[in-house]
Amino acid sequence: MLVPLEWLNEYVKVDCGAEELARRMTFSGTKAESVTFLGEEFENVVAGRLLTVEKHPNADKLQVSQVDVGRGDGASLQIITGATNVRAGDVVPIALDKSRLPGGVRIKAAKMRGVESQGMMCSIQELNLSKHDYPDAADDGIFILDPSVVPGTDIREIFGLDDAVIDFEITPNRPDCLGMLGIAREAAATIKKPLTLPPALTQGRKSEDARNEAQGGAPDIAELLSVEVRNEAQDGAPDIAELLSVEVRDAALCKRYTARVVTDAVIKPSPEWMKRRLRNAGVRPINNIVDITNYVMLEMGQPMHAFDARFVGGGKIIVRRAGDGEVIRTLDGGDRALDASVLVIADSEKPIAVAGVMGGENSEILPDTRTIIFESANFEGVSVRRAAKKLGMRTESSSRYEKGLDPDMTRAAADRAVELAELLAAGSAARGCIDVYPAPLPPARVRFSPERINALLGTSLDREVMLDILRTLEFSYDEAHNEIIVPPFRMDVGMEADLAEEVARFYDYNNIKATLNPGSAVTIGLRTYRQQLKKHVLDTVVACGFSEIYTFSFQSPKVYDRLRLPQDDPLRCAVRIGNPMNEDMSLMRTTALPEMLKALADNHAQRTPAAELFELAATYHPADGAGNAPTRPDGSAAARSGGPAAASPVSAAAAPVSEVAASAADVAAADALLPVQRTSLTIGAYGAPNDFYTLKGVFEDLFFALGIRDYEFLPCRDAAIYHPGRAACIKIGGKDAGAFGELHPDVAEEFGTPERTYAGCLSLEAVYEAADLSRSYTRLPKFPPVPRDLALLVDGGVTSGELIRVMKKAAGSLLETIDIFDVYTGKQVPEGKKSMAYSLLFRAEDRTLTDEEVGALVAKIVAALAAAGAELRT
Amino acid sequence: MKERLVQIESDAERAIAQSANLRDIEEARLRFWGKKGELTAVLRGMAALTPEERPAAGQLVNEARARIEARLSEAEARLTRLALEQKIAAETLDITLPGKRRSPGHKHPITLATEAICETFLGMGYQIAEGPEIEIDHFNFELLNIPKDHPARDTQDTFYIDDDVVLRTHTSPVQVRTMLTRPLPIKIICPGRVYRVDTADATHSPVFHQIEGLVVDRGITMGDLVGALSTFAKNIFGEDTKIRLRPHHFQFTEPSAEVDVTCWECGGKGCRLCKNEGFIELLGAGVVNPKVLKMCGIDPEVYSGFAFGLGIERVATCKYNINSMRLLYENDIRFLRQF
């Protein structure tokens, strides 16, 4: 909300400066986003009257002018211009010697073709003003000002730029502050100054001819606005009832409809003071009538509309829902298809406005409009919001209505509009007012309990202090009922907590003393077992040398093909976002592997020679396994447009917001329907010394750290993502828990990772399930171990796992450990064979093993190995 | 014999004195004390003496032997020491060569910030609560006093799965779930991933992380909120950190506040980072709206509570001086290694 200080000053005298006001308002709850001093880019730019204009002696295209810039000594300046549109007598903007123009342009006196120029005449572009605002300004030449402007007047004053504009952030609960009056009320309470209401809200005004308002120059607006103008009709004026009738057919969506009529209208530009205020508040002036509607909206927060009565067929306004198939061309020129969800203003035949959103082209104010209907209505917020969204046209009006406006103010706003029409000599008021307000809202009342307010805030404020604050904000106190009566414009206040906030923000939040729940029972802050496990996983993988990454949860539908996943792979079954940022971010990921590969590829592209990365990544899986599978080809798009009829079981489980509290059962019901969220440890590495066994080692360390013993790694030949000979499936407790391996060269190429890149995923649910953090000490052995080494010659395809199984089985319980210490192919090993060397450790709990015992065991092992095709190397 | 002993002793003394190392000492010992050693020979020669002469002679020999042995031991100790010193001197390392590092990996700054915040609140007796990222609209909005078609929804541009299911826009639904399922008193923080329709840039991201807190019990006040947040701010940004509250509006709290902390760059004096404010906006908070308590089955006449929420990326970028949120999701290992 842009608030020009000059405008605000009409209601409350701000004597502390814009910046201080902005700061104080921020701490009383109206946050100032910025303060702009409009003319701050101008320095030493004034109006000058051209006394003479003559040809430059040395240049055909230049003219030399003597200019009166209002200097006290009466001296004129000599200024040269290349423009051709200036004549003696014109008043033009002059950038003096050592002046500054918008964009940081500095102007200095200089000689042009041997003749001194003591400044520069300015075009509208050089002043950075809009042609829209000043249509008469020359496109190509000097901006000729109104001849009544006094030479020497500062340019900022002429264009109303001698003002500061504060941009306030208005939260959705305070639509009253989307008007200068609302801001003025807050400002008055904040800086403790009286509030002056605008004339339409005051009584007993004297009549005066206000039609002499000035063009050009800078009139004293305060004086202008203090003239007391009738908004009641003169004798002999027509009665509104002769001109208009209003019928509200949907009182739920239109709580109040107020209309006033102005006759004998003259459509012309608004006076400069009004245009300036509108402009500085961010609204483009159009013509006097449209400007009045905007002015009242900005002043009071009440959206207004003006119809040309000629086009209101039958002289009758009907507020009704649109018929299906009805179309209206709105003021912005677009044709809008309507339906019964949209409230319209219609005449006896056709819609003439979309209620609360935008007027129709068929009834707009034209240059020859003579009779005007001012509409000041209260439309229901949700319906306006829906209509605006549906038609894709949020307007200043709709964004106010949707927040829920005070129906009390429509009458005052209509009167204010008529008053301004009189003030601007835009027309004459017709007698009377049509005001359809079937069910006036009683003022809200809230129990007043200073004790409870203090209890909520942790303060010990006196009740009188609270009442003082509330009264400043125009609340009143009904002592008999011990209730606070809320002023009508404060639609946001309806309960005790709201009063507490009003009190707190003017007491200043920062005066509330810090405490740490002194009355509360001590609670134990501990991680749950799951949370401890997760931290363990994280700490272990980090200790293994891997660094953690964070990636987005979105996924492209194209990613499955890039991963070479089969068409029926369950990972292809994803939750689709109804309104994604783009197609590549349209699914919720079912695997975090693609993002891991992207991270590896990005690091590779940065020429990082090696990287070891991991993510504890959530993945998302449709509850019913449907997702974007062929059964629901267009996914949620259908569901989204399904409307209320297609109420899903979720909404059935979760009843609409009402007095009935939700319960734990609702949580269970929701969880049963929501997609399943899982977490995986996704891991990836490339570059020396990383290889397949690096990843395997991380998993082994992790299992060790978490006390998981029942796991195995099995060859994984059919996972299309991986190199078929260099991948493993991970099983925990016999169940699939993940897979990892070297990327298939096709996948590596597709993702731009190095050729030898290793990656994998492990289900953390499976890890958590099997984890066992309990520990029990095993006594250290008392007797020494007996080591033996065995070097075996086996076929190339034999795995170490098989050999170890054979050895363990043959050796029995005295074999304590087997470690492989060498795998060798090459010289001295026959083609197709490999040498595998193991170091075995034998030990008995109760005695020192003898050479004979160990010799016998080794013989058994060697025999079993031989039977399995492994030959002892000697 | 006596002369012989004197001779041996003086020879031994000389030999020991001339010993340059342990081997010389060993040789000296052998020369006098070995099987064919000179002193050994004298001892053997004692057999030729009369029994009367033997005690006196034996004593002489023993005394000479003890003296020589003492000299030998002393020299041996000295030379052992010397040898060690020489060895140490020869073994000097170039300590400027790089260390052999185990090089553990690095936690992501978002994790570090999350852990730091969690530890602070765990220490204050809070528990960590979690919930699903894909959430029903009812929990994400409606029970937080944001009905369908409420303008407050505009402040949180939402990803919809369908009309009733959203990607949660804050971790507040975890508060709702907790209020619906857990016994009072409640004292939780809810860290987690949230989503809003927003193009990624230096300060925005469609995916980001939040931590919210909720305390509900009898007699909870706004002062307790101030206490909790000021403890948090001191723990995360340093003991001298102060907080500052500004009134604001959130649908699920009343009164509501935006909370600033003193600028960590200038300590509150005002600098470029804080735009001369001395404070930096960090989080939103307030007293739980009684409507929310009621909808979640808690009697607002008896219980009250406070809630707060903050962006973890914001804390991480502030705490670690990271100039763009994008860096957090680019996963460049040169960046990650700095944490």
Coordinates of N, CA, C and O in Angstrom, one line a residue, chain A residues 70-187:
Chain A
G70 N 13.3 33.4 -12.2 CA 12.8 33.9 -11.0 C 13.9 34.3 -10.0 O 13.7 34.3 -8.8
R71 N 15.0 34.7 -10.5 CA 16.1 35.2 -9.6 C 15.8 36.5 -9.0 O 15.2 37.4 -9.6
G72 N 16.1 36.6 -7.8 CA 15.8 37.8 -7.0 C 16.3 39.1 -7.6 O 15.6 40.1 -7.6
D73 N 17.5 39.0 -8.3 CA 18.1 40.2 -8.9 C 17.5 40.5 -10.2 O 17.9 41.5 -10.9
G74 N 16.5 39.7 -10.7 CA 15.8 39.9 -11.9 C 16.7 39.6 -13.1 O 16.2 39.7 -14.3
A75 N 17.9 39.1 -12.9 CA 18.7 38.7 -14.0 C 18.2 37.5 -14.7 O 17.6 36.6 -14.1
S76 N 18.4 37.4 -16.0 CA 18.0 36.2 -16.8 C 19.2 35.4 -17.1 O 20.3 35.9 -17.0
L77 N 19.0 34.2 -17.5 CA 20.1 33.3 -17.9 C 20.0 33.1 -19.4 O 19.0 33.1 -20.0
Q78 N 21.2 32.8 -19.9 CA 21.3 32.5 -21.3 C 21.4 31.0 -21.5 O 22.3 30.3 -21.0
I79 N 20.4 30.4 -22.2 CA 20.4 29.0 -22.4 C 20.2 28.6 -23.8 O 19.4 29.2 -24.5
I80 N 21.0 27.6 -24.2 CA 20.9 27.1 -25.6 C 20.1 25.8 -25.7 O 20.3 25.0 -24.9
T81 N 19.3 25.7 -26.8 CA 18.6 24.4 -26.9 C 18.6 24.0 -28.4 O 18.7 24.9 -29.3
G82 N 18.5 22.7 -28.6 CA 18.4 22.2 -30.0 C 17.0 22.0 -30.4 O 16.7 21.7 -31.5
A83 N 16.1 22.2 -29.4 CA 14.7 21.9 -29.7 C 14.1 23.0 -30.5 O 14.5 24.2 -30.4
T84 N 13.0 22.7 -31.2 CA 12.4 23.7 -32.1 C 11.0 24.1 -31.7 O 10.4 24.9 -32.3
N85 N 10.5 23.5 -30.6 CA 9.1 23.7 -30.2 C 9.0 24.8 -29.2 O 7.9 24.9 -28.6
V86 N 10.0 25.6 -28.9 CA 9.9 26.6 -27.9 C 9.8 28.0 -28.5 O 10.4 28.3 -29.6
R87 N 8.9 28.8 -27.9 CA 8.7 30.2 -28.3 C 8.9 31.1 -27.1 O 8.7 30.7 -26.0
A88 N 9.1 32.4 -27.4 CA 9.2 33.4 -26.3 C 7.9 33.3 -25.6 O 6.8 33.2 -26.2
G89 N 7.9 33.4 -24.3 CA 6.7 33.4 -23.4 C 6.5 32.0 -22.9 O 5.7 31.9 -21.9
D90 N 7.0 31.0 -23.5 CA 6.8 29.6 -22.9 C 7.4 29.5 -21.5 O 8.5 30.1 -21.2
V91 N 6.8 28.7 -20.7 CA 7.4 28.3 -19.4 C 7.9 26.9 -19.5 O 7.1 26.0 -19.9
V92 N 9.2 26.6 -19.3 CA 9.7 25.3 -19.5 C 10.6 24.9 -18.3 O 11.0 25.8 -17.5
P93 N 10.8 23.6 -18.1 CA 11.7 23.1 -17.1 C 13.2 23.5 -17.4 O 13.6 23.2 -18.5
I94 N 13.9 24.0 -16.5 CA 15.3 24.4 -16.7 C 16.2 23.7 -15.7 O 16.0 23.8 -14.5
A95 N 17.1 22.9 -16.2 CA 18.1 22.3 -15.3 C 19.3 23.4 -15.2 O 19.9 23.7 -16.2
L96 N 19.4 24.0 -14.0 CA 20.4 25.0 -13.9 C 21.8 24.5 -13.9 O 22.0 23.3 -13.8
D97 N 22.8 25.4 -13.8 CA 24.2 25.0 -13.7 C 24.3 24.2 -12.4 O 23.7 24.5 -11.4
K98 N 25.1 23.1 -12.5 CA 25.3 22.2 -11.3 C 24.0 21.6 -10.8 O 23.7 21.6 -9.6
S99 N 23.2 21.1 -11.7 CA 21.9 20.5 -11.3 C 22.0 19.0 -11.6 O 22.9 18.5 -12.2
R100 N 21.0 18.3 -11.1 CA 20.9 16.9 -11.2 C 19.5 16.4 -11.7 O 18.5 16.9 -11.2
L101 N 19.5 15.5 -12.6 CA 18.3 15.0 -13.2 C 18.2 13.5 -12.9 O 19.2 12.9 -12.5
P102 N 17.0 12.9 -13.1 CA 16.8 11.5 -12.8 C 17.9 10.7 -13.6 O 18.2 11.0 -14.7
G103 N 18.3 9.6 -13.0 CA 19.3 8.7 -13.6 C 20.7 9.2 -13.3 O 21.7 8.7 -13.8
G104 N 20.8 10.2 -12.4 CA 22.1 10.7 -11.9 C 22.8 11.6 -12.9 O 24.0 11.9 -12.8
V105 N 22.0 12.1 -13.9 CA 22.6 13.0 -15.0 C 22.9 14.4 -14.3 O 22.0 14.9 -13.6
R106 N 24.1 14.9 -14.5 CA 24.5 16.2 -14.0 C 24.6 17.2 -15.1 O 25.2 16.9 -16.2
I107 N 24.1 18.4 -14.9 CA 24.1 19.4 -15.9 C 25.0 20.5 -15.4 O 24.9 21.0 -14.2
K108 N 25.9 21.0 -16.3 CA 26.8 22.2 -15.9 C 26.7 23.2 -17.0 O 26.4 22.9 -18.2
A109 N 27.1 24.4 -16.7 CA 27.1 25.5 -17.7 C 28.3 25.1 -18.6 O 29.3 24.5 -18.2
A110 N 28.1 25.4 -19.9 CA 29.1 25.1 -20.9 C 29.0 26.0 -22.1 O 27.9 26.6 -22.3
K111 N 30.0 26.1 -22.9 CA 29.9 26.8 -24.2 C 29.5 25.9 -25.3 O 30.0 24.8 -25.4
M112 N 28.5 26.4 -26.1 CA 28.1 25.6 -27.2 C 28.4 26.4 -28.5 O 27.8 27.5 -28.6
R113 N 29.3 26.0 -29.3 CA 29.7 26.7 -30.5 C 30.0 28.1 -30.2 O 29.5 29.1 -30.7
G114 N 30.8 28.3 -29.1 CA 31.3 29.6 -28.7 C 30.3 30.5 -27.9 O 30.7 31.6 -27.6
V115 N 29.1 30.0 -27.7 CA 28.2 30.8 -26.9 C 27.9 30.1 -25.6 O 27.6 28.9 -25.5
E116 N 27.9 30.8 -24.5 CA 27.7 30.3 -23.2 C 26.2 29.8 -23.0 O 25.3 30.5 -23.3
S117 N 26.1 28.6 -22.4 CA 24.7 28.1 -22.1 C 24.8 27.8 -20.6 O 25.6 27.0 -20.1
Q118 N 23.9 28.5 -19.8 CA 24.0 28.4 -18.3 C 23.0 27.4 -17.8 O 22.6 27.4 -16.6
G119 N 22.7 26.4 -18.6 CA 21.8 25.3 -18.1 C 21.2 24.6 -19.3 O 21.7 24.7 -20.4
M120 N 20.1 23.9 -19.0 CA 19.5 23.1 -20.1 C 18.0 23.1 -20.0 O 17.4 23.0 -18.9
M121 N 17.3 23.3 -21.1 CA 15.8 23.1 -21.1 C 15.6 21.6 -21.2 O 16.3 20.8 -21.9
C122 N 14.5 21.1 -20.5 CA 14.3 19.6 -20.4 C 13.1 19.1 -21.1 O 12.1 19.8 -21.2
S123 N 13.2 17.9 -21.7 CA 12.1 17.2 -22.3 C 11.4 16.4 -21.2 O 12.0 16.2 -20.1
I124 N 10.3 15.8 -21.5 CA 9.6 15.0 -20.5 C 10.4 13.7 -20.2 O 10.5 13.2 -19.1
Q125 N 11.2 13.2 -21.2 CA 12.0 12.1 -21.0 C 13.1 12.4 -20.0 O 13.4 11.6 -19.1
E126 N 13.7 13.6 -20.2 CA 14.8 14.0 -19.3 C 14.3 14.1 -17.8 O 15.1 13.9 -16.9
L127 N 13.0 14.4 -17.7 CA 12.5 14.5 -16.3 C 12.0 13.2 -15.8 O 11.5 13.1 -14.7
N128 N 12.1 12.2 -16.7 CA 11.6 10.8 -16.3 C 10.2 10.8 -15.9 O 9.8 10.1 -14.9
L129 N 9.3 11.6 -16.6 CA 7.9 11.6 -16.3 C 7.2 10.8 -17.4 O 7.8 10.5 -18.5
S130 N 6.0 10.4 -17.1 CA 5.3 9.6 -18.1 C 4.4 10.4 -19.0 O 3.7 11.3 -18.6
K131 N 4.5 10.0 -20.3 CA 3.7 10.7 -21.3 C 2.2 10.4 -21.0 O 1.3 11.2 -21.3
H132 N 1.9 9.3 -20.3 CA 0.5 9.0 -20.0 C 0.0 10.0 -19.0 O -1.2 10.4 -19.1
D133 N 0.8 10.4 -18.1 CA 0.4 11.4 -17.1 C 0.3 12.8 -17.7 O -0.5 13.7 -17.3
Y134 N 1.2 13.1 -18.7 CA 1.2 14.4 -19.3 C 1.1 14.3 -20.8 O 2.1 14.5 -21.5
P135 N -0.1 14.0 -21.3 CA -0.2 13.7 -22.7 C 0.1 14.9 -23.6 O 0.4 14.7 -24.8
D136 N 0.0 16.1 -23.0 CA 0.3 17.3 -23.9 C 1.8 17.5 -24.1 O 2.1 18.4 -24.9
A137 N 2.6 16.9 -23.3 CA 4.0 17.1 -23.4 C 4.5 16.7 -24.8 O 4.1 15.7 -25.3
A138 N 5.5 17.4 -25.3 CA 6.0 17.1 -26.7 C 6.8 15.8 -26.6 O 7.5 15.5 -25.7
D139 N 6.6 15.0 -27.7 CA 7.3 13.7 -27.8 C 8.8 14.0 -28.0 O 9.7 13.4 -27.5
D140 N 9.0 15.0 -28.9 CA 10.3 15.3 -29.4 C 10.6 16.8 -29.2 O 10.3 17.6 -30.1
G141 N 11.0 17.2 -28.0 CA 11.2 18.6 -27.8 C 11.0 18.9 -26.3 O 11.0 18.0 -25.5
I142 N 11.0 20.2 -26.0 CA 11.0 20.6 -24.6 C 9.6 20.5 -24.1 O 8.6 20.7 -24.8
F143 N 9.5 20.1 -22.8 CA 8.2 20.0 -22.1 C 7.7 21.4 -21.8 O 8.2 22.1 -20.9
I144 N 6.6 21.9 -22.5 CA 6.1 23.2 -22.2 C 5.1 23.1 -21.1 O 4.1 22.3 -21.1
L145 N 5.4 23.9 -20.0 CA 4.6 23.8 -18.8 C 3.4 24.8 -18.9 O 3.4 25.6 -19.8
D146 N 2.5 24.6 -18.0 CA 1.4 25.6 -17.9 C 1.9 27.0 -17.7 O 2.8 27.2 -16.9
P147 N 1.4 27.9 -18.5 CA 1.9 29.3 -18.5 C 1.8 30.0 -17.1 O 2.4 31.0 -16.9
S148 N 0.8 29.4 -16.3 CA 0.6 30.1 -15.0 C 1.7 29.7 -14.0 O 1.8 30.3 -12.9
V149 N 2.5 28.8 -14.3 CA 3.6 28.4 -13.4 C 4.6 29.6 -13.2 O 5.0 30.2 -14.2
V150 N 4.8 29.9 -12.0 CA 5.7 31.0 -11.6 C 7.2 30.6 -11.9 O 7.6 29.6 -11.4
P151 N 7.9 31.4 -12.7 CA 9.3 31.1 -12.9 C 10.1 31.0 -11.6 O 9.8 31.7 -10.6
G152 N 11.0 30.0 -11.5 CA 11.7 29.8 -10.3 C 11.1 28.7 -9.4 O 11.8 28.2 -8.5
T153 N 9.9 28.3 -9.7 CA 9.3 27.2 -8.9 C 10.1 25.9 -9.1 O 10.4 25.6 -10.2
D154 N 10.4 25.3 -8.0 CA 11.1 24.0 -8.1 C 10.3 23.0 -8.8 O 9.0 22.9 -8.6
I155 N 10.9 22.2 -9.7 CA 10.2 21.2 -10.5 C 9.5 20.2 -9.7 O 8.4 19.7 -10.1
R156 N 10.0 19.9 -8.5 CA 9.4 18.9 -7.6 C 8.0 19.3 -7.2 O 7.1 18.6 -7.0
E157 N 8.0 20.6 -6.9 CA 6.7 21.2 -6.5 C 5.7 21.2 -7.6 O 4.5 20.8 -7.4
I158 N 6.1 21.5 -8.8 CA 5.2 21.5 -9.9 C 4.6 20.2 -10.2 O 3.4 20.0 -10.5
F159 N 5.4 19.1 -10.1 CA 4.9 17.8 -10.4 C 4.5 17.0 -9.2 O 4.3 15.8 -9.3
G160 N 4.4 17.6 -8.1 CA 4.0 16.9 -6.9 C 5.0 15.9 -6.4 O 4.7 14.9 -5.8
L161 N 6.3 16.2 -6.7 CA 7.3 15.2 -6.3 C 8.0 15.7 -5.0 O 9.0 15.1 -4.6
D162 N 7.4 16.7 -4.4 CA 8.0 17.1 -3.1 C 7.3 16.4 -2.0 O 6.7 16.9 -1.1
D163 N 7.3 15.1 -2.1 CA 6.5 14.2 -1.2 C 7.3 13.0 -0.9 O 8.1 12.5 -1.7
A164 N 7.0 12.4 0.2 CA 7.6 11.1 0.5 C 6.4 10.0 0.5 O 5.3 10.3 0.8
V165 N 6.7 8.8 -0.1 CA 5.8 7.8 -0.2 C 6.3 6.6 0.6 O 7.4 6.1 0.4
I166 N 5.4 6.2 1.6 CA 5.8 5.0 2.4 C 5.0 3.8 1.8 O 3.8 3.9 1.6
D167 N 5.8 2.7 1.6 CA 5.1 1.5 1.1 C 4.9 0.6 2.3 O 5.9 0.1 2.9
F168 N 3.6 0.4 2.7 CA 3.3 -0.4 3.9 C 2.9 -1.8 3.4 O 2.2 -2.0 2.4
E169 N 3.4 -2.8 4.1 CA 3.0 -4.2 3.8 C 1.7 -4.4 4.6 O 1.7 -4.3 5.9
I170 N 0.6 -4.7 4.0 CA -0.7 -4.9 4.7 C -1.0 -6.3 4.7 O -1.1 -7.0 3.6
T171 N -1.1 -6.9 5.9 CA -1.4 -8.3 6.0 C -2.9 -8.6 5.6 O -3.7 -7.7 5.8
P172 N -3.2 -9.8 5.2 CA -4.6 -10.0 4.7 C -5.7 -9.8 5.7 O -6.8 -9.6 5.3
N173 N -5.4 -9.7 7.0 CA -6.4 -9.5 8.0 C -6.8 -8.1 8.1 O -7.7 -7.7 8.9
R174 N -6.0 -7.2 7.5 CA -6.3 -5.7 7.7 C -6.7 -5.0 6.4 O -6.0 -4.0 6.0
P175 N -7.8 -5.4 5.7 CA -8.1 -4.7 4.5 C -8.5 -3.2 4.8 O -8.4 -2.4 3.9
D176 N -8.8 -2.9 6.1 CA -9.1 -1.5 6.4 C -7.9 -0.7 6.2 O -8.0 0.5 5.9
C177 N -6.7 -1.3 6.3 CA -5.5 -0.5 6.0 C -5.1 -0.4 4.6 O -4.0 0.1 4.2
L178 N -6.0 -0.9 3.7 CA -5.8 -0.7 2.3 C -6.4 0.6 1.9 O -6.8 0.8 0.7
G179 N -6.7 1.4 2.8 CA -7.2 2.8 2.6 C -6.4 3.8 3.4 O -5.9 3.4 4.5
M180 N -6.3 5.0 2.9 CA -5.5 6.0 3.7 C -6.1 6.2 5.1 O -5.4 6.4 6.1
L181 N -7.4 6.1 5.2 CA -8.0 6.3 6.5 C -7.6 5.2 7.5 O -7.3 5.5 8.7
G182 N -7.5 4.0 7.0 CA -7.1 2.9 7.9 C -5.6 3.2 8.4 O -5.3 3.0 9.6
I183 N -4.8 3.6 7.5 CA -3.4 3.9 7.8 C -3.4 5.0 8.8 O -2.6 5.1 9.7
A184 N -4.2 6.0 8.5 CA -4.3 7.2 9.3 C -4.7 6.9 10.7 O -4.1 7.4 11.7
R185 N -5.6 6.0 10.9 CA -6.0 5.5 12.2 C -4.9 4.9 13.0 O -4.6 5.2 14.1
E186 N -4.1 4.0 12.3 CA -3.0 3.4 12.9 C -1.9 4.4 13.2 O -1.3 4.4 14.3
A187 N -1.7 5.4 12.3 CA -0.7 6.4 12.5 C -1.0 7.3 13.7 O -0.2 7.6 14.5

